[in-house]
PDB file of C-alpha atoms in Angstrom:
ATOM      1  CA  UNK A  27      11.934  10.807 -27.622  1.00  0.00           C
ATOM      2  CA  UNK A  28       8.852  10.136 -25.553  1.00  0.00           C
ATOM      3  CA  UNK A  29       8.651  10.697 -21.796  1.00  0.00           C
ATOM      4  CA  UNK A  30       5.898   8.892 -19.913  1.00  0.00           C
ATOM      5  CA  UNK A  31       5.069   7.669 -16.389  1.00  0.00           C
ATOM      6  CA  UNK A  32       6.455   4.281 -15.465  1.00  0.00           C
ATOM      7  CA  UNK A  33       4.301   1.153 -15.293  1.00  0.00           C
ATOM      8  CA  UNK A  34       5.016  -2.098 -13.400  1.00  0.00           C
ATOM      9  CA  UNK A  35       5.745  -3.707 -16.782  1.00  0.00           C
ATOM     10  CA  UNK A  36       8.801  -1.455 -17.082  1.00  0.00           C
ATOM     11  CA  UNK A  37      10.636  -3.088 -14.161  1.00  0.00           C
ATOM     12  CA  UNK A  38      12.863  -5.259 -16.356  1.00  0.00           C
ATOM     13  CA  UNK A  39      13.815  -2.367 -18.597  1.00  0.00           C
ATOM     14  CA  UNK A  40      14.545  -0.118 -15.617  1.00  0.00           C
ATOM     15  CA  UNK A  41      16.684  -2.740 -13.956  1.00  0.00           C
ATOM     16  CA  UNK A  42      18.683  -3.169 -17.187  1.00  0.00           C
ATOM     17  CA  UNK A  43      19.508   0.545 -16.878  1.00  0.00           C
ATOM     18  CA  UNK A  44      20.087   0.645 -13.121  1.00  0.00           C
ATOM     19  CA  UNK A  45      22.158  -2.502 -12.765  1.00  0.00           C
ATOM     20  CA  UNK A  46      25.332  -1.571 -14.681  1.00  0.00           C
ATOM     21  CA  UNK A  47      25.362   1.914 -13.148  1.00  0.00           C
ATOM     22  CA  UNK A  48      24.966   0.659  -9.583  1.00  0.00           C
ATOM     23  CA  UNK A  49      27.463  -2.166 -10.187  1.00  0.00           C
ATOM     24  CA  UNK A  50      30.048   0.344 -11.451  1.00  0.00           C
ATOM     25  CA  UNK A  51      29.511   2.385  -8.267  1.00  0.00           C
ATOM     26  CA  UNK A  52      30.906   5.595  -9.746  1.00  0.00           C
ATOM     27  CA  UNK A  53      27.921   7.926  -9.805  1.00  0.00           C
ATOM     28  CA  UNK A  54      25.374   6.960  -7.127  1.00  0.00           C
ATOM     29  CA  UNK A  55      25.896   6.392  -3.372  1.00  0.00           C
ATOM     30  CA  UNK A  56      24.273   2.962  -3.567  1.00  0.00           C
ATOM     31  CA  UNK A  57      25.903  -0.376  -2.642  1.00  0.00           C
ATOM     32  CA  UNK A  58      27.524  -1.903  -5.725  1.00  0.00           C
ATOM     33  CA  UNK A  59      26.032  -5.283  -4.845  1.00  0.00           C
ATOM     34  CA  UNK A  60      22.480  -3.951  -4.440  1.00  0.00           C
ATOM     35  CA  UNK A  61      19.828  -6.521  -5.344  1.00  0.00           C
ATOM     36  CA  UNK A  62      17.325  -6.034  -8.140  1.00  0.00           C
ATOM     37  CA  UNK A  63      14.500  -5.830  -5.605  1.00  0.00           C
ATOM     38  CA  UNK A  64      16.263  -3.260  -3.435  1.00  0.00           C
ATOM     39  CA  UNK A  65      17.318  -1.190  -6.435  1.00  0.00           C
ATOM     40  CA  UNK A  66      13.795  -1.086  -7.854  1.00  0.00           C
ATOM     41  CA  UNK A  67      12.388  -0.361  -4.382  1.00  0.00           C
ATOM     42  CA  UNK A  68      14.821   2.539  -4.043  1.00  0.00           C
ATOM     43  CA  UNK A  69      14.053   3.962  -7.480  1.00  0.00           C
ATOM     44  CA  UNK A  70      10.318   3.540  -6.976  1.00  0.00           C
ATOM     45  CA  UNK A  71      10.132   4.454  -3.291  1.00  0.00           C
ATOM     46  CA  UNK A  72       6.596   5.537  -2.297  1.00  0.00           C
ATOM     47  CA  UNK A  73       6.439   9.264  -2.956  1.00  0.00           C
ATOM     48  CA  UNK A  74       8.629   9.058  -6.044  1.00  0.00           C
ATOM     49  CA  UNK A  75       7.018   9.917  -9.377  1.00  0.00           C
ATOM     50  CA  UNK A  76       8.952   7.784 -11.866  1.00  0.00           C
ATOM     51  CA  UNK A  77       9.175   8.380 -15.596  1.00  0.00           C
ATOM     52  CA  UNK A  78      10.821   6.571 -18.494  1.00  0.00           C
ATOM     53  CA  UNK A  79      12.262   7.953 -21.713  1.00  0.00           C
ATOM     54  CA  UNK A  80      11.499   5.939 -24.838  1.00  0.00           C
ATOM     55  CA  UNK A  81      13.288   6.143 -28.159  1.00  0.00           C
ATOM     56  CA  UNK A  82      11.984   3.973 -30.991  1.00  0.00           C
ATOM     57  CA  UNK A  83       9.811   2.176 -28.392  1.00  0.00           C
ATOM     58  CA  UNK A  84      12.885   1.212 -26.373  1.00  0.00           C
ATOM     59  CA  UNK A  85      13.377   2.539 -22.846  1.00  0.00           C
ATOM     60  CA  UNK A  86      16.630   4.489 -22.857  1.00  0.00           C
ATOM     61  CA  UNK A  87      16.383   6.347 -19.555  1.00  0.00           C
ATOM     62  CA  UNK A  88      14.456   6.781 -16.342  1.00  0.00           C
ATOM     63  CA  UNK A  89      14.150   9.359 -13.616  1.00  0.00           C
ATOM     64  CA  UNK A  90      12.336   9.925 -10.344  1.00  0.00           C
ATOM     65  CA  UNK A  91      10.904  13.139  -8.944  1.00  0.00           C
ATOM     66  CA  UNK A  92      10.096  13.658  -5.279  1.00  0.00           C
ATOM     67  CA  UNK A  93       9.984  16.267  -2.546  1.00  0.00           C
ATOM     68  CA  UNK A  94      13.504  16.501  -1.123  1.00  0.00           C
ATOM     69  CA  UNK A  95      12.215  17.058   2.420  1.00  0.00           C
ATOM     70  CA  UNK A  96       8.849  17.581   4.082  1.00  0.00           C
ATOM     71  CA  UNK A  97       7.211  20.309   6.131  1.00  0.00           C
ATOM     72  CA  UNK A  98       8.821  23.690   5.574  1.00  0.00           C
ATOM     73  CA  UNK A  99      11.134  22.213   2.942  1.00  0.00           C
ATOM     74  CA  UNK A 100       8.505  20.423   0.870  1.00  0.00           C
ATOM     75  CA  UNK A 101       8.577  23.068  -1.887  1.00  0.00           C
ATOM     76  CA  UNK A 102      12.018  21.827  -3.027  1.00  0.00           C
ATOM     77  CA  UNK A 103      12.049  18.900  -5.446  1.00  0.00           C
ATOM     78  CA  UNK A 104      14.734  16.305  -5.935  1.00  0.00           C
ATOM     79  CA  UNK A 105      15.386  14.025  -8.912  1.00  0.00           C
ATOM     80  CA  UNK A 106      17.609  11.142  -9.877  1.00  0.00           C
ATOM     81  CA  UNK A 107      18.264  10.346 -13.528  1.00  0.00           C
ATOM     82  CA  UNK A 108      19.808   7.409 -15.298  1.00  0.00           C
ATOM     83  CA  UNK A 109      20.504   6.766 -18.974  1.00  0.00           C
ATOM     84  CA  UNK A 110      21.098   3.371 -20.584  1.00  0.00           C
ATOM     85  CA  UNK A 111      24.797   3.035 -21.336  1.00  0.00           C
ATOM     86  CA  UNK A 112      24.045   2.284 -24.999  1.00  0.00           C
ATOM     87  CA  UNK A 113      22.120   5.556 -25.260  1.00  0.00           C
ATOM     88  CA  UNK A 114      24.736   7.895 -23.760  1.00  0.00           C
ATOM     89  CA  UNK A 115      25.461  11.112 -25.622  1.00  0.00           C
ATOM     90  CA  UNK A 116      22.099  11.348 -27.350  1.00  0.00           C
ATOM     91  CA  UNK A 117      20.514  13.994 -25.169  1.00  0.00           C
ATOM     92  CA  UNK A 118      18.460  11.599 -23.067  1.00  0.00           C
ATOM     93  CA  UNK A 119      19.563  13.088 -19.736  1.00  0.00           C
ATOM     94  CA  UNK A 120      18.904  16.627 -20.911  1.00  0.00           C
ATOM     95  CA  UNK A 121      15.459  15.648 -22.194  1.00  0.00           C
ATOM     96  CA  UNK A 122      14.639  14.001 -18.866  1.00  0.00           C
ATOM     97  CA  UNK A 123      15.911  17.005 -16.904  1.00  0.00           C
ATOM     98  CA  UNK A 124      13.806  19.417 -18.979  1.00  0.00           C
ATOM     99  CA  UNK A 125      10.795  17.159 -18.488  1.00  0.00           C
ATOM    100  CA  UNK A 126      11.415  16.923 -14.766  1.00  0.00           C
ATOM    101  CA  UNK A 127      11.664  20.699 -14.370  1.00  0.00           C
ATOM    102  CA  UNK A 128       8.284  21.068 -16.092  1.00  0.00           C
ATOM    103  CA  UNK A 129       6.771  18.273 -13.995  1.00  0.00           C
ATOM    104  CA  UNK A 130       8.127  19.860 -10.823  1.00  0.00           C
ATOM    105  CA  UNK A 131       6.669  23.253 -11.738  1.00  0.00           C
ATOM    106  CA  UNK A 132       3.294  21.671 -12.498  1.00  0.00           C
ATOM    107  CA  UNK A 133       3.355  19.986  -9.109  1.00  0.00           C
ATOM    108  CA  UNK A 134       3.960  23.331  -7.431  1.00  0.00           C
ATOM    109  CA  UNK A 135       7.601  22.966  -6.488  1.00  0.00           C
ATOM    110  CA  UNK A 136       9.540  26.222  -6.272  1.00  0.00           C
ATOM    111  CA  UNK A 137      13.072  24.848  -6.585  1.00  0.00           C
ATOM    112  CA  UNK A 138      15.000  21.671  -7.342  1.00  0.00           C
ATOM    113  CA  UNK A 139      17.995  20.323  -5.437  1.00  0.00           C
ATOM    114  CA  UNK A 140      20.484  17.581  -6.257  1.00  0.00           C
ATOM    115  CA  UNK A 141      22.004  16.350  -3.016  1.00  0.00           C
ATOM    116  CA  UNK A 142      24.972  14.356  -4.206  1.00  0.00           C
ATOM    117  CA  UNK A 143      26.480  15.012  -7.638  1.00  0.00           C
ATOM    118  CA  UNK A 144      29.852  13.320  -7.614  1.00  0.00           C
ATOM    119  CA  UNK A 145      32.497  15.783  -8.756  1.00  0.00           C
ATOM    120  CA  UNK A 146      34.269  13.250 -10.963  1.00  0.00           C
ATOM    121  CA  UNK A 147      31.056  12.848 -12.949  1.00  0.00           C
ATOM    122  CA  UNK A 148      32.046  15.927 -14.913  1.00  0.00           C
ATOM    123  CA  UNK A 149      29.660  15.370 -17.765  1.00  0.00           C
ATOM    124  CA  UNK A 150      26.740  15.372 -15.360  1.00  0.00           C
ATOM    125  CA  UNK A 151      27.976  18.473 -13.523  1.00  0.00           C
ATOM    126  CA  UNK A 152      28.287  20.387 -16.811  1.00  0.00           C
ATOM    127  CA  UNK A 153      24.907  19.156 -17.990  1.00  0.00           C
ATOM    128  CA  UNK A 154      23.122  20.227 -14.823  1.00  0.00           C
ATOM    129  CA  UNK A 155      24.860  23.608 -14.986  1.00  0.00           C
ATOM    130  CA  UNK A 156      23.638  24.025 -18.552  1.00  0.00           C
ATOM    131  CA  UNK A 157      20.144  23.200 -17.245  1.00  0.00           C
ATOM    132  CA  UNK A 158      20.329  26.124 -14.817  1.00  0.00           C
ATOM    133  CA  UNK A 159      21.666  24.415 -11.703  1.00  0.00           C
ATOM    134  CA  UNK A 160      24.363  26.029  -9.606  1.00  0.00           C
ATOM    135  CA  UNK A 161      26.840  24.350  -7.310  1.00  0.00           C
ATOM    136  CA  UNK A 162      25.741  25.620  -3.882  1.00  0.00           C
ATOM    137  CA  UNK A 163      27.747  23.201  -1.766  1.00  0.00           C
ATOM    138  CA  UNK A 164      30.866  21.047  -1.888  1.00  0.00           C
ATOM    139  CA  UNK A 165      31.121  17.966   0.336  1.00  0.00           C
ATOM    140  CA  UNK A 166      34.828  17.230   0.760  1.00  0.00           C
ATOM    141  CA  UNK A 167      35.838  13.636   0.021  1.00  0.00           C
ATOM    142  CA  UNK A 168      32.239  12.577   0.600  1.00  0.00           C
ATOM    143  CA  UNK A 169      32.444   9.817  -2.011  1.00  0.00           C
ATOM    144  CA  UNK A 170      34.867   6.942  -2.294  1.00  0.00           C
ATOM    145  CA  UNK A 171      35.175   6.310  -5.988  1.00  0.00           C
ATOM    146  CA  UNK A 172      36.132   2.720  -6.831  1.00  0.00           C
ATOM    147  CA  UNK A 173      38.858   3.863  -9.278  1.00  0.00           C
ATOM    148  CA  UNK A 174      39.701   7.412  -8.195  1.00  0.00           C
ATOM    149  CA  UNK A 175      39.523   7.124  -4.412  1.00  0.00           C
ATOM    150  CA  UNK A 176      38.061   9.971  -2.333  1.00  0.00           C
ATOM    151  CA  UNK A 177      36.306  12.594  -4.433  1.00  0.00           C
ATOM    152  CA  UNK A 178      34.100  15.554  -3.533  1.00  0.00           C
ATOM    153  CA  UNK A 179      30.383  15.676  -4.107  1.00  0.00           C
ATOM    154  CA  UNK A 180      28.380  18.751  -5.031  1.00  0.00           C
ATOM    155  CA  UNK A 181      25.016  20.001  -3.877  1.00  0.00           C
ATOM    156  CA  UNK A 182      23.326  21.651  -6.870  1.00  0.00           C
ATOM    157  CA  UNK A 183      20.241  23.850  -6.822  1.00  0.00           C
ATOM    158  CA  UNK A 184      18.007  25.936  -9.025  1.00  0.00           C
ATOM    159  CA  UNK A 185      14.768  27.817  -8.615  1.00  0.00           C
ATOM    160  CA  UNK A 186      11.848  26.920 -10.891  1.00  0.00           C
TER     161      UNK A 186
ATOM    162  CA  UNK B  29      24.523  14.128  32.191  1.00  0.00           C
ATOM    163  CA  UNK B  30      24.252  10.514  31.066  1.00  0.00           C
ATOM    164  CA  UNK B  31      24.074   9.449  27.420  1.00  0.00           C
ATOM    165  CA  UNK B  32      22.704   5.982  26.705  1.00  0.00           C
ATOM    166  CA  UNK B  33      21.039   4.028  23.859  1.00  0.00           C
ATOM    167  CA  UNK B  34      17.282   4.384  23.586  1.00  0.00           C
ATOM    168  CA  UNK B  35      14.867   1.662  24.691  1.00  0.00           C
ATOM    169  CA  UNK B  36      11.231   1.178  23.628  1.00  0.00           C
ATOM    170  CA  UNK B  37      10.232   2.416  27.100  1.00  0.00           C
ATOM    171  CA  UNK B  38      11.603   5.835  26.140  1.00  0.00           C
ATOM    172  CA  UNK B  39       8.974   6.455  23.447  1.00  0.00           C
ATOM    173  CA  UNK B  40       6.793   8.678  25.631  1.00  0.00           C
ATOM    174  CA  UNK B  41       9.736  10.771  26.783  1.00  0.00           C
ATOM    175  CA  UNK B  42      11.035  11.138  23.227  1.00  0.00           C
ATOM    176  CA  UNK B  43       7.646  12.174  21.919  1.00  0.00           C
ATOM    177  CA  UNK B  44       7.395  14.818  24.648  1.00  0.00           C
ATOM    178  CA  UNK B  45      10.606  16.284  23.221  1.00  0.00           C
ATOM    179  CA  UNK B  46       9.779  15.855  19.534  1.00  0.00           C
ATOM    180  CA  UNK B  47       6.189  17.061  19.605  1.00  0.00           C
ATOM    181  CA  UNK B  48       6.614  20.745  20.513  1.00  0.00           C
ATOM    182  CA  UNK B  49       9.569  21.091  18.143  1.00  0.00           C
ATOM    183  CA  UNK B  50       7.778  19.517  15.195  1.00  0.00           C
ATOM    184  CA  UNK B  51       4.571  21.456  15.997  1.00  0.00           C
ATOM    185  CA  UNK B  52       6.526  24.725  15.986  1.00  0.00           C
ATOM    186  CA  UNK B  53       7.935  23.791  12.550  1.00  0.00           C
ATOM    187  CA  UNK B  54      10.873  26.173  12.812  1.00  0.00           C
ATOM    188  CA  UNK B  55      13.878  23.864  12.866  1.00  0.00           C
ATOM    189  CA  UNK B  56      13.100  20.553  11.118  1.00  0.00           C
ATOM    190  CA  UNK B  57      11.642  19.940   7.642  1.00  0.00           C
ATOM    191  CA  UNK B  58       8.881  17.757   9.048  1.00  0.00           C
ATOM    192  CA  UNK B  59       5.120  18.348   8.729  1.00  0.00           C
ATOM    193  CA  UNK B  60       3.875  20.378  11.692  1.00  0.00           C
ATOM    194  CA  UNK B  61       0.901  18.028  12.069  1.00  0.00           C
ATOM    195  CA  UNK B  62       3.032  14.859  12.083  1.00  0.00           C
ATOM    196  CA  UNK B  63       1.474  12.078  14.152  1.00  0.00           C
ATOM    197  CA  UNK B  64       3.166  10.569  17.176  1.00  0.00           C
ATOM    198  CA  UNK B  65       3.585   7.270  15.325  1.00  0.00           C
ATOM    199  CA  UNK B  66       5.099   8.891  12.216  1.00  0.00           C
ATOM    200  CA  UNK B  67       7.392  11.103  14.298  1.00  0.00           C
ATOM    201  CA  UNK B  68       8.717   8.186  16.322  1.00  0.00           C
ATOM    202  CA  UNK B  69       9.053   6.077  13.159  1.00  0.00           C
ATOM    203  CA  UNK B  70      11.079   8.884  11.552  1.00  0.00           C
ATOM    204  CA  UNK B  71      13.322   9.363  14.586  1.00  0.00           C
ATOM    205  CA  UNK B  72      13.809   5.632  14.990  1.00  0.00           C
ATOM    206  CA  UNK B  73      13.967   4.664  11.310  1.00  0.00           C
ATOM    207  CA  UNK B  74      15.705   1.298  10.834  1.00  0.00           C
ATOM    208  CA  UNK B  75      19.393   2.073  10.502  1.00  0.00           C
ATOM    209  CA  UNK B  76      19.257   4.929  13.016  1.00  0.00           C
ATOM    210  CA  UNK B  77      21.185   4.479  16.251  1.00  0.00           C
ATOM    211  CA  UNK B  78      19.186   6.505  18.771  1.00  0.00           C
ATOM    212  CA  UNK B  79      20.465   7.835  22.090  1.00  0.00           C
ATOM    213  CA  UNK B  80      18.922   9.773  24.946  1.00  0.00           C
ATOM    214  CA  UNK B  81      20.507  12.262  27.315  1.00  0.00           C
ATOM    215  CA  UNK B  82      19.452  11.939  30.956  1.00  0.00           C
ATOM    216  CA  UNK B  83      19.859  14.545  33.642  1.00  0.00           C
ATOM    217  CA  UNK B  84      18.742  13.608  37.164  1.00  0.00           C
ATOM    218  CA  UNK B  85      17.099  10.514  35.638  1.00  0.00           C
ATOM    219  CA  UNK B  86      14.946  12.669  33.374  1.00  0.00           C
ATOM    220  CA  UNK B  87      15.342  12.487  29.588  1.00  0.00           C
ATOM    221  CA  UNK B  88      16.317  15.957  28.418  1.00  0.00           C
ATOM    222  CA  UNK B  89      17.454  15.254  24.867  1.00  0.00           C
ATOM    223  CA  UNK B  90      17.701  12.674  22.108  1.00  0.00           C
ATOM    224  CA  UNK B  91      19.656  12.196  18.906  1.00  0.00           C
ATOM    225  CA  UNK B  92      19.981   9.739  16.074  1.00  0.00           C
ATOM    226  CA  UNK B  93      23.094   8.696  14.191  1.00  0.00           C
ATOM    227  CA  UNK B  94      23.036   7.060  10.767  1.00  0.00           C
ATOM    228  CA  UNK B  95      24.965   6.775   7.537  1.00  0.00           C
ATOM    229  CA  UNK B  96      23.980   9.751   5.399  1.00  0.00           C
ATOM    230  CA  UNK B  97      24.104   7.709   2.185  1.00  0.00           C
ATOM    231  CA  UNK B  98      25.138   4.206   1.163  1.00  0.00           C
ATOM    232  CA  UNK B  99      27.719   2.691  -1.124  1.00  0.00           C
ATOM    233  CA  UNK B 100      30.604   5.043  -1.836  1.00  0.00           C
ATOM    234  CA  UNK B 101      29.154   7.633   0.555  1.00  0.00           C
ATOM    235  CA  UNK B 102      28.583   5.332   3.533  1.00  0.00           C
ATOM    236  CA  UNK B 103      31.619   6.680   5.409  1.00  0.00           C
ATOM    237  CA  UNK B 104      29.784   9.957   6.095  1.00  0.00           C
ATOM    238  CA  UNK B 105      27.513  10.013   9.141  1.00  0.00           C
ATOM    239  CA  UNK B 106      24.450  12.142   9.744  1.00  0.00           C
ATOM    240  CA  UNK B 107      22.753  13.080  13.012  1.00  0.00           C
ATOM    241  CA  UNK B 108      19.642  14.831  14.223  1.00  0.00           C
ATOM    242  CA  UNK B 109      19.478  16.262  17.737  1.00  0.00           C
ATOM    243  CA  UNK B 110      16.665  17.568  19.861  1.00  0.00           C
ATOM    244  CA  UNK B 111      16.630  19.066  23.357  1.00  0.00           C
ATOM    245  CA  UNK B 112      13.600  19.347  25.648  1.00  0.00           C
ATOM    246  CA  UNK B 113      12.459  22.960  25.687  1.00  0.00           C
ATOM    247  CA  UNK B 114      12.709  23.055  29.488  1.00  0.00           C
ATOM    248  CA  UNK B 115      16.363  21.980  29.243  1.00  0.00           C
ATOM    249  CA  UNK B 116      17.572  24.547  26.694  1.00  0.00           C
ATOM    250  CA  UNK B 117      20.803  26.382  27.445  1.00  0.00           C
ATOM    251  CA  UNK B 118      22.274  23.715  29.711  1.00  0.00           C
ATOM    252  CA  UNK B 119      24.732  22.196  27.250  1.00  0.00           C
ATOM    253  CA  UNK B 120      22.577  19.210  26.340  1.00  0.00           C
ATOM    254  CA  UNK B 121      22.984  19.680  22.598  1.00  0.00           C
ATOM    255  CA  UNK B 122      26.741  20.101  22.894  1.00  0.00           C
ATOM    256  CA  UNK B 123      27.009  16.991  25.071  1.00  0.00           C
ATOM    257  CA  UNK B 124      24.986  15.006  22.555  1.00  0.00           C
ATOM    258  CA  UNK B 125      27.070  16.308  19.638  1.00  0.00           C
ATOM    259  CA  UNK B 126      30.322  15.361  21.387  1.00  0.00           C
ATOM    260  CA  UNK B 127      28.902  11.930  22.152  1.00  0.00           C
ATOM    261  CA  UNK B 128      27.741  11.482  18.569  1.00  0.00           C
ATOM    262  CA  UNK B 129      31.151  12.384  17.150  1.00  0.00           C
ATOM    263  CA  UNK B 130      32.746   9.735  19.375  1.00  0.00           C
ATOM    264  CA  UNK B 131      30.089   7.180  18.445  1.00  0.00           C
ATOM    265  CA  UNK B 132      30.550   7.950  14.763  1.00  0.00           C
ATOM    266  CA  UNK B 133      34.326   7.515  15.022  1.00  0.00           C
ATOM    267  CA  UNK B 134      33.879   4.213  16.848  1.00  0.00           C
ATOM    268  CA  UNK B 135      31.580   3.015  14.092  1.00  0.00           C
ATOM    269  CA  UNK B 136      34.232   3.824  11.496  1.00  0.00           C
ATOM    270  CA  UNK B 137      32.723   6.941   9.976  1.00  0.00           C
ATOM    271  CA  UNK B 138      35.243   9.384   8.504  1.00  0.00           C
ATOM    272  CA  UNK B 139      33.072  12.513   8.433  1.00  0.00           C
ATOM    273  CA  UNK B 140      29.730  13.884   9.581  1.00  0.00           C
ATOM    274  CA  UNK B 141      27.289  15.919   7.534  1.00  0.00           C
ATOM    275  CA  UNK B 142      24.199  17.908   8.513  1.00  0.00           C
ATOM    276  CA  UNK B 143      21.979  18.241   5.466  1.00  0.00           C
ATOM    277  CA  UNK B 144      19.553  20.942   6.506  1.00  0.00           C
ATOM    278  CA  UNK B 145      20.485  23.381   9.258  1.00  0.00           C
ATOM    279  CA  UNK B 146      17.994  26.219   8.982  1.00  0.00           C
ATOM    280  CA  UNK B 147      19.852  29.519   8.857  1.00  0.00           C
ATOM    281  CA  UNK B 148      17.457  31.258  11.248  1.00  0.00           C
ATOM    282  CA  UNK B 149      18.334  28.652  13.887  1.00  0.00           C
ATOM    283  CA  UNK B 150      21.369  30.751  14.720  1.00  0.00           C
ATOM    284  CA  UNK B 151      22.067  29.133  18.056  1.00  0.00           C
ATOM    285  CA  UNK B 152      22.344  25.741  16.382  1.00  0.00           C
ATOM    286  CA  UNK B 153      24.563  27.066  13.584  1.00  0.00           C
ATOM    287  CA  UNK B 154      26.963  28.621  16.097  1.00  0.00           C
ATOM    288  CA  UNK B 155      26.950  25.494  18.252  1.00  0.00           C
ATOM    289  CA  UNK B 156      27.783  23.200  15.333  1.00  0.00           C
ATOM    290  CA  UNK B 157      30.518  25.583  14.238  1.00  0.00           C
ATOM    291  CA  UNK B 158      31.980  25.455  17.746  1.00  0.00           C
ATOM    292  CA  UNK B 159      31.862  21.654  17.462  1.00  0.00           C
ATOM    293  CA  UNK B 160      34.068  21.778  14.360  1.00  0.00           C
ATOM    294  CA  UNK B 161      31.468  21.876  11.595  1.00  0.00           C
ATOM    295  CA  UNK B 162      31.821  24.201   8.637  1.00  0.00           C
ATOM    296  CA  UNK B 163      29.118  25.574   6.416  1.00  0.00           C
ATOM    297  CA  UNK B 164      29.899  23.896   3.075  1.00  0.00           C
ATOM    298  CA  UNK B 165      26.659  24.729   1.307  1.00  0.00           C
ATOM    299  CA  UNK B 166      23.823  27.235   1.343  1.00  0.00           C
ATOM    300  CA  UNK B 167      20.402  26.265   0.006  1.00  0.00           C
ATOM    301  CA  UNK B 168      18.652  29.493  -0.954  1.00  0.00           C
ATOM    302  CA  UNK B 169      15.138  29.894   0.469  1.00  0.00           C
ATOM    303  CA  UNK B 170      14.962  26.141   0.945  1.00  0.00           C
ATOM    304  CA  UNK B 171      12.847  26.450   4.094  1.00  0.00           C
ATOM    305  CA  UNK B 172       9.543  28.213   4.608  1.00  0.00           C
ATOM    306  CA  UNK B 173       9.651  29.354   8.198  1.00  0.00           C
ATOM    307  CA  UNK B 174       6.189  29.748   9.763  1.00  0.00           C
ATOM    308  CA  UNK B 175       7.052  33.183  11.191  1.00  0.00           C
ATOM    309  CA  UNK B 176       9.956  34.418   9.060  1.00  0.00           C
ATOM    310  CA  UNK B 177       8.945  33.195   5.611  1.00  0.00           C
ATOM    311  CA  UNK B 178      11.580  31.862   3.195  1.00  0.00           C
ATOM    312  CA  UNK B 179      14.947  31.307   4.851  1.00  0.00           C
ATOM    313  CA  UNK B 180      18.137  29.610   3.667  1.00  0.00           C
ATOM    314  CA  UNK B 181      19.346  26.267   4.952  1.00  0.00           C
ATOM    315  CA  UNK B 182      22.977  25.269   5.431  1.00  0.00           C
ATOM    316  CA  UNK B 183      24.807  22.049   4.701  1.00  0.00           C
ATOM    317  CA  UNK B 184      27.417  21.584   7.436  1.00  0.00           C
ATOM    318  CA  UNK B 185      30.298  19.124   7.425  1.00  0.00           C
ATOM    319  CA  UNK B 186      33.302  18.042   9.424  1.00  0.00           C
ATOM    320  CA  UNK B 187      35.853  15.261   9.211  1.00  0.00           C
ATOM    321  CA  UNK B 188      36.243  12.924  12.189  1.00  0.00           C
TER     322      UNK B 188
END
């Protein structure tokens, strides 16, 4: 697997990954009917460093890295990751997380925080725990899951 | 005390409240050298409902109310409050918090979350607790306080 910075030519491939995940509405607090333009603008917000994961020259995942806040909180990074549904279970998310932790360290961040890991996304919670993140907060019923109804969300954190 | 929606004519009064707080850098994760334009753009980001508190026709505080996230998380509100330094200790923050909880209910929010209450801001932590908020998360050393060094930040939450 190859991790590299995004280019504008990757927009179509990224949207093919983002669209089904946002449409399902089960893992990100993003409107299910978000437009392609808004979704790409969100993923590639100014200040986000965006990377793609390639396997056999096909983009199978993408993530962004940013400072979670500014000023006195600017030493804490934040990331969002997404894996193509056809590439689930092949270690893409773990590879991106490992890459992002290295990138964050190189950029001088001292910690990384995930603000909103939906509790029903158990695979993600376990994966982030295995990558060194701890659950440091629980937001009660902070997410309305389209199938499960109200579910908690976790704040997860690790030092770098 | 009178709480009312902001108008563009309030910019100067709001900046007089924001500037010393942001310059001190002890309570908000905002760059201490933030410009007037950037500070006002942050406070009045599109999607923020902004209010001011008036006492004897003088603006003594301001707060914003917004959805903390979108999609499945859009039922959780978020607010930021700031009181003029000359008006501290007169119940302005509590009055604004009470007003914001009512506003949030009227707008259909089901809960309110504060993402980054700096632990050394003990007066604020106690005030929010007395307004029904609980500490649901602790972000270790997530804030570099200009006098105290690394301090924790709290995530606080209450249902409406």
